[in-house]
Amino acid sequence: MEWKRSAFDWNQARAFLVTAEEGSLSAAARALGLTQPTLSRQVAGLEEALGVTLFERTSRALLLTQSGLELLAHFRMMGDAANNISLAATGQSQAVTGHVLISATDLMATHFLPPVLKTLRTTAPDLQIEIIATNEVSDLRRREADIAIRHGRPKDETLFAKRLRDTKAHLFASKEYLDDVGRPRSLADLEQLTFVGFDHPEQRLGLMSSRGVTLTTANFNFSTSNATLTLELVRQGFGIGILPVDVGTAYPELENPTSTFEPINIETWLVTHRELKTNLRIRVVFDLLAEAIG
C-alpha cells in the first residue's frame, strides 16, 4: 500500500461522509456533535488535501459534484470499516440498542408487523421500535423514518431498496351483505352493487374497467383513505372492497363474491437509507423484516 497517498485526515473523511449522507452541514454537525464551522473546515480541509471540489455550495443546499459522487462509495467503505472496528473494540457487536422508526401503511402495520415485532422483541429486546402507520410516503432522506415498507419501488436512487414477495388483492364482501343483495353470477352483476372505496373512488374506476367491471362513482357510497377502516366497513356489510388476499381470507365472515375477477398484483418494497450498512440496529430490523415478509 502506498501510505503517502492516504495522508488526508480520516476525521475529515468522516465529516465529508456524514455531510453527504445527511444532506447539509447543519444536520451533519448535529449527527457528529460538532459545530457547523468546525465541520465546514474539516470538509474544506479534505477538499484541499485531495485537490478536488466535493460539494457545490448553493444558497439552499450542498450538492455533490461529480468528483464527490465518485469518491462517496469509497468513503462509505471507510465508514463501514470504522464502524466494524469500533464494534469489535468495544465488544458491542452483539448488543443492539437504540431507536428505530418504521413507516408502513396502516393495513401493513396492523396485520403484518405485530408477528415480526414479537420475534424482534426476543432477538433484540433493548431496541425501541416506533411505528408510523400512514399511507403517505415517508421521506427517508429527511429522516422521517429509518425503514419504510412501500408498495412501489422508490425513485430515489440514493436509497437502498429490497423487493419482497408480491401479494395479491381481490374483491371481498361480508356474507351478510351478499345474502342481502344476492351473489353475483357474472362480472356484469357487480355493476349493480355497492363498493367501499379506498381513497378517491374515481381512481378505482380504470382499474375495475380493465378487469371487465364498469362502475361509476355512484357505486361508491362510502370511501376512506384508511385501509384498516375500509376492512372494517367491508366486514360490517357496507359493500364490496378490494383487500389483500392474506387479509381478506383471515376473516371468516368475508368471502370472495366472484372467482372470475382478475386479482390485483401488489409489490412490496423494504426501503432504507444508505446508513443500513453502518448502523447495526437498522440492519438488524431491516434483515428481520426482509426475512419475515419476504
PDB file of C-alpha atoms in Angstrom:
ATOM      1  CA  MET A   1       0.000   0.000   0.000  1.00  0.00           C
ATOM      2  CA  GLU A   2       1.268   3.492  -0.857  1.00  0.00           C
ATOM      3  CA  TRP A   3       0.789   5.160   2.530  1.00  0.00           C
ATOM      4  CA  LYS A   4       1.769   8.605   1.318  1.00  0.00           C
ATOM      5  CA  ARG A   5      -1.271   8.688  -0.945  1.00  0.00           C
ATOM      6  CA  SER A   6      -3.583   8.356   2.086  1.00  0.00           C
ATOM      7  CA  ALA A   7      -2.180  11.294   4.008  1.00  0.00           C
ATOM      8  CA  PHE A   8      -5.541  13.059   4.466  1.00  0.00           C
ATOM      9  CA  ASP A   9      -7.144  13.249   7.905  1.00  0.00           C
ATOM     10  CA  TRP A  10      -9.649  10.437   8.453  1.00  0.00           C
ATOM     11  CA  ASN A  11     -11.757  12.770  10.620  1.00  0.00           C
ATOM     12  CA  GLN A  12     -12.116  14.929   7.526  1.00  0.00           C
ATOM     13  CA  ALA A  13     -13.240  11.871   5.601  1.00  0.00           C
ATOM     14  CA  ARG A  14     -15.901  11.188   8.223  1.00  0.00           C
ATOM     15  CA  ALA A  15     -17.041  14.807   8.033  1.00  0.00           C
ATOM     16  CA  PHE A  16     -17.494  14.504   4.265  1.00  0.00           C
ATOM     17  CA  LEU A  17     -19.298  11.158   4.523  1.00  0.00           C
ATOM     18  CA  VAL A  18     -21.792  12.302   7.156  1.00  0.00           C
ATOM     19  CA  THR A  19     -22.411  15.591   5.340  1.00  0.00           C
ATOM     20  CA  ALA A  20     -23.150  13.704   2.129  1.00  0.00           C
ATOM     21  CA  GLU A  21     -25.473  11.293   3.950  1.00  0.00           C
ATOM     22  CA  GLU A  22     -27.300  13.972   5.936  1.00  0.00           C
ATOM     23  CA  GLY A  23     -27.574  16.429   3.057  1.00  0.00           C
ATOM     24  CA  SER A  24     -26.456  19.555   4.916  1.00  0.00           C
ATOM     25  CA  LEU A  25     -23.681  20.828   7.173  1.00  0.00           C
ATOM     26  CA  SER A  26     -26.115  21.667   9.964  1.00  0.00           C
ATOM     27  CA  ALA A  27     -27.622  18.165  10.022  1.00  0.00           C
ATOM     28  CA  ALA A  28     -24.179  16.556   9.834  1.00  0.00           C
ATOM     29  CA  ALA A  29     -22.900  18.761  12.658  1.00  0.00           C
ATOM     30  CA  ARG A  30     -25.789  17.632  14.858  1.00  0.00           C
ATOM     31  CA  ALA A  31     -25.150  13.984  13.979  1.00  0.00           C
ATOM     32  CA  LEU A  32     -21.458  14.256  14.892  1.00  0.00           C
ATOM     33  CA  GLY A  33     -21.868  16.586  17.866  1.00  0.00           C
ATOM     34  CA  LEU A  34     -19.710  19.276  16.253  1.00  0.00           C
ATOM     35  CA  THR A  35     -20.266  22.927  15.470  1.00  0.00           C
ATOM     36  CA  GLN A  36     -21.126  23.760  11.888  1.00  0.00           C
ATOM     37  CA  PRO A  37     -17.995  25.938  11.344  1.00  0.00           C
ATOM     38  CA  THR A  38     -15.781  23.101  12.588  1.00  0.00           C
ATOM     39  CA  LEU A  39     -17.432  20.624  10.258  1.00  0.00           C
ATOM     40  CA  SER A  40     -17.199  23.032   7.337  1.00  0.00           C
ATOM     41  CA  ARG A  41     -13.440  23.449   7.967  1.00  0.00           C
ATOM     42  CA  GLN A  42     -12.978  19.680   8.023  1.00  0.00           C
ATOM     43  CA  VAL A  43     -14.751  19.246   4.678  1.00  0.00           C
ATOM     44  CA  ALA A  44     -12.756  22.120   3.185  1.00  0.00           C
ATOM     45  CA  GLY A  45      -9.557  20.561   4.532  1.00  0.00           C
ATOM     46  CA  LEU A  46     -10.369  17.264   2.806  1.00  0.00           C
ATOM     47  CA  GLU A  47     -11.042  19.073  -0.473  1.00  0.00           C
ATOM     48  CA  GLU A  48      -7.670  20.799  -0.182  1.00  0.00           C
ATOM     49  CA  ALA A  49      -5.847  17.569   0.706  1.00  0.00           C
ATOM     50  CA  LEU A  50      -7.367  15.691  -2.221  1.00  0.00           C
ATOM     51  CA  GLY A  51      -7.208  18.585  -4.653  1.00  0.00           C
ATOM     52  CA  VAL A  52     -10.875  18.247  -5.678  1.00  0.00           C
ATOM     53  CA  THR A  53     -14.145  20.034  -5.044  1.00  0.00           C
ATOM     54  CA  LEU A  54     -16.564  17.714  -3.296  1.00  0.00           C
ATOM     55  CA  PHE A  55     -19.602  19.964  -2.928  1.00  0.00           C
ATOM     56  CA  GLU A  56     -21.209  22.751  -4.869  1.00  0.00           C
ATOM     57  CA  ARG A  57     -22.324  25.278  -2.290  1.00  0.00           C
ATOM     58  CA  THR A  58     -25.592  26.999  -3.179  1.00  0.00           C
ATOM     59  CA  SER A  59     -27.734  29.334  -1.111  1.00  0.00           C
ATOM     60  CA  ARG A  60     -30.158  26.494  -0.336  1.00  0.00           C
ATOM     61  CA  ALA A  61     -28.199  23.270  -0.195  1.00  0.00           C
ATOM     62  CA  LEU A  62     -24.978  21.376  -0.686  1.00  0.00           C
ATOM     63  CA  LEU A  63     -24.822  19.368  -3.894  1.00  0.00           C
ATOM     64  CA  LEU A  64     -22.260  16.663  -4.546  1.00  0.00           C
ATOM     65  CA  THR A  65     -20.014  17.319  -7.510  1.00  0.00           C
ATOM     66  CA  GLN A  66     -19.149  14.551  -9.933  1.00  0.00           C
ATOM     67  CA  SER A  67     -15.878  14.042  -8.039  1.00  0.00           C
ATOM     68  CA  GLY A  68     -17.811  13.907  -4.792  1.00  0.00           C
ATOM     69  CA  LEU A  69     -20.178  11.286  -6.155  1.00  0.00           C
ATOM     70  CA  GLU A  70     -17.304   9.149  -7.433  1.00  0.00           C
ATOM     71  CA  LEU A  71     -15.463   9.287  -4.090  1.00  0.00           C
ATOM     72  CA  LEU A  72     -18.540   8.781  -1.919  1.00  0.00           C
ATOM     73  CA  ALA A  73     -18.633   4.999  -2.442  1.00  0.00           C
ATOM     74  CA  HIS A  74     -15.033   4.711  -1.271  1.00  0.00           C
ATOM     75  CA  PHE A  75     -15.676   6.809   1.815  1.00  0.00           C
ATOM     76  CA  ARG A  76     -18.723   4.679   2.608  1.00  0.00           C
ATOM     77  CA  MET A  77     -16.462   1.646   2.682  1.00  0.00           C
ATOM     78  CA  MET A  78     -14.219   3.534   5.098  1.00  0.00           C
ATOM     79  CA  GLY A  79     -17.254   4.252   7.239  1.00  0.00           C
ATOM     80  CA  ASP A  80     -18.196   0.558   7.246  1.00  0.00           C
ATOM     81  CA  ALA A  81     -14.700  -0.401   8.314  1.00  0.00           C
ATOM     82  CA  ALA A  82     -14.553   2.245  11.037  1.00  0.00           C
ATOM     83  CA  ASN A  83     -17.894   1.125  12.415  1.00  0.00           C
ATOM     84  CA  ASN A  84     -16.835  -2.529  12.459  1.00  0.00           C
ATOM     85  CA  ILE A  85     -13.585  -1.642  14.226  1.00  0.00           C
ATOM     86  CA  SER A  86     -15.491   0.327  16.848  1.00  0.00           C
ATOM     87  CA  LEU A  87     -17.939  -2.516  17.455  1.00  0.00           C
ATOM     88  CA  ALA A  88     -15.186  -5.089  17.726  1.00  0.00           C
ATOM     89  CA  ALA A  89     -13.062  -2.934  20.030  1.00  0.00           C
ATOM     90  CA  THR A  90     -15.901  -2.234  22.464  1.00  0.00           C
ATOM     91  CA  GLY A  91     -17.345  -5.745  22.382  1.00  0.00           C
ATOM     92  CA  GLN A  92     -20.709  -4.377  21.303  1.00  0.00           C
ATOM     93  CA  SER A  93     -21.111  -6.383  18.114  1.00  0.00           C
ATOM     94  CA  GLN A  94     -23.928  -8.397  19.683  1.00  0.00           C
ATOM     95  CA  ALA A  95     -25.525  -5.610  21.719  1.00  0.00           C
ATOM     96  CA  VAL A  96     -28.246  -3.968  19.655  1.00  0.00           C
ATOM     97  CA  THR A  97     -29.789  -0.951  21.334  1.00  0.00           C
ATOM     98  CA  GLY A  98     -31.403   2.325  20.360  1.00  0.00           C
ATOM     99  CA  HIS A  99     -34.414   3.673  18.494  1.00  0.00           C
ATOM    100  CA  VAL A 100     -35.647   2.546  15.061  1.00  0.00           C
ATOM    101  CA  LEU A 101     -38.528   4.264  13.277  1.00  0.00           C
ATOM    102  CA  ILE A 102     -40.561   2.128  10.833  1.00  0.00           C
ATOM    103  CA  SER A 103     -43.072   3.579   8.375  1.00  0.00           C
ATOM    104  CA  ALA A 104     -45.743   1.299   6.907  1.00  0.00           C
ATOM    105  CA  THR A 105     -49.263   1.517   5.550  1.00  0.00           C
ATOM    106  CA  ASP A 106     -51.943   1.253   8.205  1.00  0.00           C
ATOM    107  CA  LEU A 107     -53.021  -2.175   6.949  1.00  0.00           C
ATOM    108  CA  MET A 108     -49.446  -3.475   6.826  1.00  0.00           C
ATOM    109  CA  ALA A 109     -48.726  -2.077  10.290  1.00  0.00           C
ATOM    110  CA  THR A 110     -51.861  -3.657  11.748  1.00  0.00           C
ATOM    111  CA  HIS A 111     -51.838  -7.082  10.113  1.00  0.00           C
ATOM    112  CA  PHE A 112     -48.251  -7.898   9.143  1.00  0.00           C
ATOM    113  CA  LEU A 113     -45.926  -6.147  11.597  1.00  0.00           C
ATOM    114  CA  PRO A 114     -47.065  -7.492  15.013  1.00  0.00           C
ATOM    115  CA  PRO A 115     -45.771 -11.074  14.444  1.00  0.00           C
ATOM    116  CA  VAL A 116     -42.443  -9.661  13.267  1.00  0.00           C
ATOM    117  CA  LEU A 117     -42.224  -7.405  16.297  1.00  0.00           C
ATOM    118  CA  LYS A 118     -42.711 -10.394  18.585  1.00  0.00           C
ATOM    119  CA  THR A 119     -39.643 -12.017  17.068  1.00  0.00           C
ATOM    120  CA  LEU A 120     -37.727  -8.750  17.284  1.00  0.00           C
ATOM    121  CA  ARG A 121     -38.605  -8.408  20.959  1.00  0.00           C
ATOM    122  CA  THR A 122     -36.938 -11.768  21.541  1.00  0.00           C
ATOM    123  CA  THR A 123     -33.852 -11.259  19.376  1.00  0.00           C
ATOM    124  CA  ALA A 124     -33.171  -7.611  20.250  1.00  0.00           C
ATOM    125  CA  PRO A 125     -35.064  -6.770  23.453  1.00  0.00           C
ATOM    126  CA  ASP A 126     -33.225  -3.492  24.034  1.00  0.00           C
ATOM    127  CA  LEU A 127     -34.415  -1.858  20.810  1.00  0.00           C
ATOM    128  CA  GLN A 128     -37.088   0.835  20.964  1.00  0.00           C
ATOM    129  CA  ILE A 129     -39.339   0.494  17.921  1.00  0.00           C
ATOM    130  CA  GLU A 130     -41.600   3.317  16.796  1.00  0.00           C
ATOM    131  CA  ILE A 131     -44.139   2.693  14.026  1.00  0.00           C
ATOM    132  CA  ILE A 132     -45.713   5.311  11.798  1.00  0.00           C
ATOM    133  CA  ALA A 133     -48.884   3.807  10.333  1.00  0.00           C
ATOM    134  CA  THR A 134     -49.541   6.008   7.321  1.00  0.00           C
ATOM    135  CA  ASN A 135     -50.392   5.656   3.654  1.00  0.00           C
ATOM    136  CA  GLU A 136     -48.256   8.708   2.875  1.00  0.00           C
ATOM    137  CA  VAL A 137     -44.716   8.077   1.644  1.00  0.00           C
ATOM    138  CA  SER A 138     -42.246   8.973   4.390  1.00  0.00           C
ATOM    139  CA  ASP A 139     -39.164  10.891   3.279  1.00  0.00           C
ATOM    140  CA  LEU A 140     -36.243   8.765   4.392  1.00  0.00           C
ATOM    141  CA  ARG A 141     -33.698  11.345   3.262  1.00  0.00           C
ATOM    142  CA  ARG A 142     -35.186  13.781   5.776  1.00  0.00           C
ATOM    143  CA  ARG A 143     -35.165  11.054   8.440  1.00  0.00           C
ATOM    144  CA  GLU A 144     -38.946  10.873   8.675  1.00  0.00           C
ATOM    145  CA  ALA A 145     -38.310   7.145   9.083  1.00  0.00           C
ATOM    146  CA  ASP A 146     -35.362   4.760   9.266  1.00  0.00           C
ATOM    147  CA  ILE A 147     -37.111   1.957   7.379  1.00  0.00           C
ATOM    148  CA  ALA A 148     -40.203   2.106   5.168  1.00  0.00           C
ATOM    149  CA  ILE A 149     -42.424  -0.629   3.790  1.00  0.00           C
ATOM    150  CA  ARG A 150     -43.841   0.579   0.485  1.00  0.00           C
ATOM    151  CA  HIS A 151     -45.969  -0.784  -2.319  1.00  0.00           C
ATOM    152  CA  GLY A 152     -43.882   0.747  -5.080  1.00  0.00           C
ATOM    153  CA  ARG A 153     -40.219   0.949  -5.971  1.00  0.00           C
ATOM    154  CA  PRO A 154     -38.600   4.178  -4.719  1.00  0.00           C
ATOM    155  CA  LYS A 155     -37.488   6.593  -7.416  1.00  0.00           C
ATOM    156  CA  ASP A 156     -34.648   7.999  -5.321  1.00  0.00           C
ATOM    157  CA  GLU A 157     -31.576   6.022  -6.342  1.00  0.00           C
ATOM    158  CA  THR A 158     -29.709   7.080  -3.203  1.00  0.00           C
ATOM    159  CA  LEU A 159     -31.978   4.857  -1.123  1.00  0.00           C
ATOM    160  CA  PHE A 160     -31.436   1.141  -0.588  1.00  0.00           C
ATOM    161  CA  ALA A 161     -34.460  -0.945  -1.602  1.00  0.00           C
ATOM    162  CA  LYS A 162     -35.154  -4.659  -1.448  1.00  0.00           C
ATOM    163  CA  ARG A 163     -38.161  -6.137  -3.209  1.00  0.00           C
ATOM    164  CA  LEU A 164     -40.107  -8.550  -1.056  1.00  0.00           C
ATOM    165  CA  ARG A 165     -42.680 -11.077  -2.180  1.00  0.00           C
ATOM    166  CA  ASP A 166     -45.569  -9.727  -4.204  1.00  0.00           C
ATOM    167  CA  THR A 167     -49.053 -10.140  -2.801  1.00  0.00           C
ATOM    168  CA  LYS A 168     -52.463 -10.317  -4.448  1.00  0.00           C
ATOM    169  CA  ALA A 169     -55.584  -8.293  -3.749  1.00  0.00           C
ATOM    170  CA  HIS A 170     -59.106  -9.410  -4.541  1.00  0.00           C
ATOM    171  CA  LEU A 171     -62.707  -8.405  -4.040  1.00  0.00           C
ATOM    172  CA  PHE A 172     -64.192  -9.219  -0.646  1.00  0.00           C
ATOM    173  CA  ALA A 173     -67.623  -8.702   0.878  1.00  0.00           C
ATOM    174  CA  SER A 174     -69.365  -9.856   4.014  1.00  0.00           C
ATOM    175  CA  LYS A 175     -71.544 -12.934   3.731  1.00  0.00           C
ATOM    176  CA  GLU A 176     -74.317 -10.894   5.341  1.00  0.00           C
ATOM    177  CA  TYR A 177     -74.135  -8.277   2.593  1.00  0.00           C
ATOM    178  CA  LEU A 178     -74.140 -10.889  -0.175  1.00  0.00           C
ATOM    179  CA  ASP A 179     -77.024 -12.750   1.461  1.00  0.00           C
ATOM    180  CA  ASP A 180     -78.957  -9.487   1.334  1.00  0.00           C
ATOM    181  CA  VAL A 181     -78.193  -8.323  -2.237  1.00  0.00           C
ATOM    182  CA  GLY A 182     -77.585 -11.691  -3.880  1.00  0.00           C
ATOM    183  CA  ARG A 183     -74.320 -13.203  -5.023  1.00  0.00           C
ATOM    184  CA  PRO A 184     -73.187 -12.008  -8.446  1.00  0.00           C
ATOM    185  CA  ARG A 185     -73.207 -14.633 -11.197  1.00  0.00           C
ATOM    186  CA  SER A 186     -71.049 -12.585 -13.561  1.00  0.00           C
ATOM    187  CA  LEU A 187     -68.775  -9.563 -13.575  1.00  0.00           C
ATOM    188  CA  ALA A 188     -71.649  -7.539 -15.014  1.00  0.00           C
ATOM    189  CA  ASP A 189     -73.697  -8.242 -11.871  1.00  0.00           C
ATOM    190  CA  LEU A 190     -71.064  -6.407  -9.821  1.00  0.00           C
ATOM    191  CA  GLU A 191     -72.051  -3.171 -11.547  1.00  0.00           C
ATOM    192  CA  GLN A 192     -75.335  -3.160  -9.620  1.00  0.00           C
ATOM    193  CA  LEU A 193     -73.703  -3.486  -6.199  1.00  0.00           C
ATOM    194  CA  THR A 194     -72.211  -1.067  -3.686  1.00  0.00           C
ATOM    195  CA  PHE A 195     -68.467  -0.679  -3.173  1.00  0.00           C
ATOM    196  CA  VAL A 196     -66.349   0.674  -0.350  1.00  0.00           C
ATOM    197  CA  GLY A 197     -63.769   2.938  -1.947  1.00  0.00           C
ATOM    198  CA  PHE A 198     -60.181   3.217  -0.772  1.00  0.00           C
ATOM    199  CA  ASP A 199     -59.107   6.833  -1.191  1.00  0.00           C
ATOM    200  CA  HIS A 200     -60.800   8.563  -4.149  1.00  0.00           C
ATOM    201  CA  PRO A 201     -63.324   6.279  -5.925  1.00  0.00           C
ATOM    202  CA  GLU A 202     -62.626   7.784  -9.343  1.00  0.00           C
ATOM    203  CA  GLN A 203     -59.084   6.415  -9.100  1.00  0.00           C
ATOM    204  CA  ARG A 204     -60.501   2.893  -8.961  1.00  0.00           C
ATOM    205  CA  LEU A 205     -62.773   3.134 -11.999  1.00  0.00           C
ATOM    206  CA  GLY A 206     -59.997   2.488 -14.531  1.00  0.00           C
ATOM    207  CA  LEU A 207     -58.677  -0.432 -12.501  1.00  0.00           C
ATOM    208  CA  MET A 208     -62.118  -2.019 -12.373  1.00  0.00           C
ATOM    209  CA  SER A 209     -62.793  -1.298 -16.040  1.00  0.00           C
ATOM    210  CA  SER A 210     -59.543  -3.032 -17.042  1.00  0.00           C
ATOM    211  CA  ARG A 211     -60.936  -6.134 -15.360  1.00  0.00           C
ATOM    212  CA  GLY A 212     -64.292  -6.020 -17.112  1.00  0.00           C
ATOM    213  CA  VAL A 213     -66.320  -4.207 -14.439  1.00  0.00           C
ATOM    214  CA  THR A 214     -67.777  -0.846 -15.445  1.00  0.00           C
ATOM    215  CA  LEU A 215     -68.525   1.232 -12.366  1.00  0.00           C
ATOM    216  CA  THR A 216     -69.258   4.895 -11.694  1.00  0.00           C
ATOM    217  CA  THR A 217     -68.665   6.965  -8.590  1.00  0.00           C
ATOM    218  CA  ALA A 218     -72.322   6.257  -7.727  1.00  0.00           C
ATOM    219  CA  ASN A 219     -71.315   2.676  -6.885  1.00  0.00           C
ATOM    220  CA  PHE A 220     -69.122   4.015  -4.071  1.00  0.00           C
ATOM    221  CA  ASN A 221     -71.362   5.166  -1.256  1.00  0.00           C
ATOM    222  CA  PHE A 222     -68.510   5.060   1.243  1.00  0.00           C
ATOM    223  CA  SER A 223     -64.848   5.894   0.814  1.00  0.00           C
ATOM    224  CA  THR A 224     -61.849   6.456   3.068  1.00  0.00           C
ATOM    225  CA  SER A 225     -58.081   6.824   2.753  1.00  0.00           C
ATOM    226  CA  ASN A 226     -57.617   4.440   5.683  1.00  0.00           C
ATOM    227  CA  ALA A 227     -57.276   0.806   4.618  1.00  0.00           C
ATOM    228  CA  THR A 228     -57.989  -0.529   8.102  1.00  0.00           C
ATOM    229  CA  LEU A 229     -61.293   1.359   8.128  1.00  0.00           C
ATOM    230  CA  THR A 230     -62.008   0.021   4.629  1.00  0.00           C
ATOM    231  CA  LEU A 231     -61.643  -3.501   6.025  1.00  0.00           C
ATOM    232  CA  GLU A 232     -63.990  -2.742   8.895  1.00  0.00           C
ATOM    233  CA  LEU A 233     -66.630  -1.226   6.602  1.00  0.00           C
ATOM    234  CA  VAL A 234     -66.486  -4.315   4.403  1.00  0.00           C
ATOM    235  CA  ARG A 235     -66.782  -6.592   7.432  1.00  0.00           C
ATOM    236  CA  GLN A 236     -69.860  -4.704   8.616  1.00  0.00           C
ATOM    237  CA  GLY A 237     -71.649  -5.076   5.301  1.00  0.00           C
ATOM    238  CA  PHE A 238     -71.303  -1.637   3.743  1.00  0.00           C
ATOM    239  CA  GLY A 239     -70.287  -3.103   0.387  1.00  0.00           C
ATOM    240  CA  ILE A 240     -67.548  -4.773  -1.620  1.00  0.00           C
ATOM    241  CA  GLY A 241     -63.928  -3.777  -1.087  1.00  0.00           C
ATOM    242  CA  ILE A 242     -60.501  -4.586  -2.507  1.00  0.00           C
ATOM    243  CA  LEU A 243     -58.310  -6.242   0.119  1.00  0.00           C
ATOM    244  CA  PRO A 244     -55.056  -8.201   0.165  1.00  0.00           C
ATOM    245  CA  VAL A 245     -55.911 -11.887  -0.055  1.00  0.00           C
ATOM    246  CA  ASP A 246     -53.951 -12.634   3.142  1.00  0.00           C
ATOM    247  CA  VAL A 247     -56.104 -10.126   4.996  1.00  0.00           C
ATOM    248  CA  GLY A 248     -59.495 -10.934   3.472  1.00  0.00           C
ATOM    249  CA  THR A 249     -59.198 -14.679   3.986  1.00  0.00           C
ATOM    250  CA  ALA A 250     -58.285 -14.171   7.646  1.00  0.00           C
ATOM    251  CA  TYR A 251     -61.885 -13.166   8.415  1.00  0.00           C
ATOM    252  CA  PRO A 252     -64.442 -15.997   8.188  1.00  0.00           C
ATOM    253  CA  GLU A 253     -67.303 -13.521   7.758  1.00  0.00           C
ATOM    254  CA  LEU A 254     -65.836 -12.368   4.435  1.00  0.00           C
ATOM    255  CA  GLU A 255     -65.893 -14.121   1.086  1.00  0.00           C
ATOM    256  CA  ASN A 256     -64.815 -13.513  -2.471  1.00  0.00           C
ATOM    257  CA  PRO A 257     -68.021 -12.554  -4.348  1.00  0.00           C
ATOM    258  CA  THR A 258     -66.703 -13.808  -7.705  1.00  0.00           C
ATOM    259  CA  SER A 259     -63.823 -16.014  -8.800  1.00  0.00           C
ATOM    260  CA  THR A 260     -63.771 -14.514 -12.313  1.00  0.00           C
ATOM    261  CA  PHE A 261     -62.362 -11.141 -11.202  1.00  0.00           C
ATOM    262  CA  GLU A 262     -58.669 -10.853 -12.112  1.00  0.00           C
ATOM    263  CA  PRO A 263     -56.579 -10.457  -8.937  1.00  0.00           C
ATOM    264  CA  ILE A 264     -54.544  -7.287  -8.471  1.00  0.00           C
ATOM    265  CA  ASN A 265     -50.795  -7.665  -8.025  1.00  0.00           C
ATOM    266  CA  ILE A 266     -49.234  -5.655  -5.187  1.00  0.00           C
ATOM    267  CA  GLU A 267     -45.489  -5.073  -4.989  1.00  0.00           C
ATOM    268  CA  THR A 268     -43.868  -4.742  -1.575  1.00  0.00           C
ATOM    269  CA  TRP A 269     -40.541  -2.976  -1.100  1.00  0.00           C
ATOM    270  CA  LEU A 270     -38.413  -2.613   2.013  1.00  0.00           C
ATOM    271  CA  VAL A 271     -36.592   0.711   1.839  1.00  0.00           C
ATOM    272  CA  THR A 272     -33.965   2.426   3.960  1.00  0.00           C
ATOM    273  CA  HIS A 273     -31.192   4.953   3.572  1.00  0.00           C
ATOM    274  CA  ARG A 274     -27.579   4.044   2.973  1.00  0.00           C
ATOM    275  CA  GLU A 275     -26.898   4.075   6.696  1.00  0.00           C
ATOM    276  CA  LEU A 276     -28.121   0.489   6.591  1.00  0.00           C
ATOM    277  CA  LYS A 277     -24.538  -0.655   6.115  1.00  0.00           C
ATOM    278  CA  THR A 278     -23.102   1.258   9.062  1.00  0.00           C
ATOM    279  CA  ASN A 279     -25.946   1.254  11.592  1.00  0.00           C
ATOM    280  CA  LEU A 280     -26.248  -2.092  13.345  1.00  0.00           C
ATOM    281  CA  ARG A 281     -29.711  -1.560  14.828  1.00  0.00           C
ATOM    282  CA  ILE A 282     -31.197  -0.561  11.468  1.00  0.00           C
ATOM    283  CA  ARG A 283     -29.553  -3.549   9.806  1.00  0.00           C
ATOM    284  CA  VAL A 284     -30.948  -5.966  12.395  1.00  0.00           C
ATOM    285  CA  VAL A 285     -34.508  -4.656  11.960  1.00  0.00           C
ATOM    286  CA  PHE A 286     -34.195  -4.473   8.173  1.00  0.00           C
ATOM    287  CA  ASP A 287     -32.939  -8.052   7.886  1.00  0.00           C
ATOM    288  CA  LEU A 288     -35.647  -9.377  10.176  1.00  0.00           C
ATOM    289  CA  LEU A 289     -38.397  -7.603   8.207  1.00  0.00           C
ATOM    290  CA  ALA A 290     -36.937  -8.875   4.942  1.00  0.00           C
ATOM    291  CA  GLU A 291     -36.879 -12.454   6.234  1.00  0.00           C
ATOM    292  CA  ALA A 292     -40.356 -12.362   7.779  1.00  0.00           C
ATOM    293  CA  ILE A 293     -42.209 -10.559   4.977  1.00  0.00           C
ATOM    294  CA  GLY A 294     -40.059 -11.615   2.041  1.00  0.00           C
TER     295      GLY A 294
END
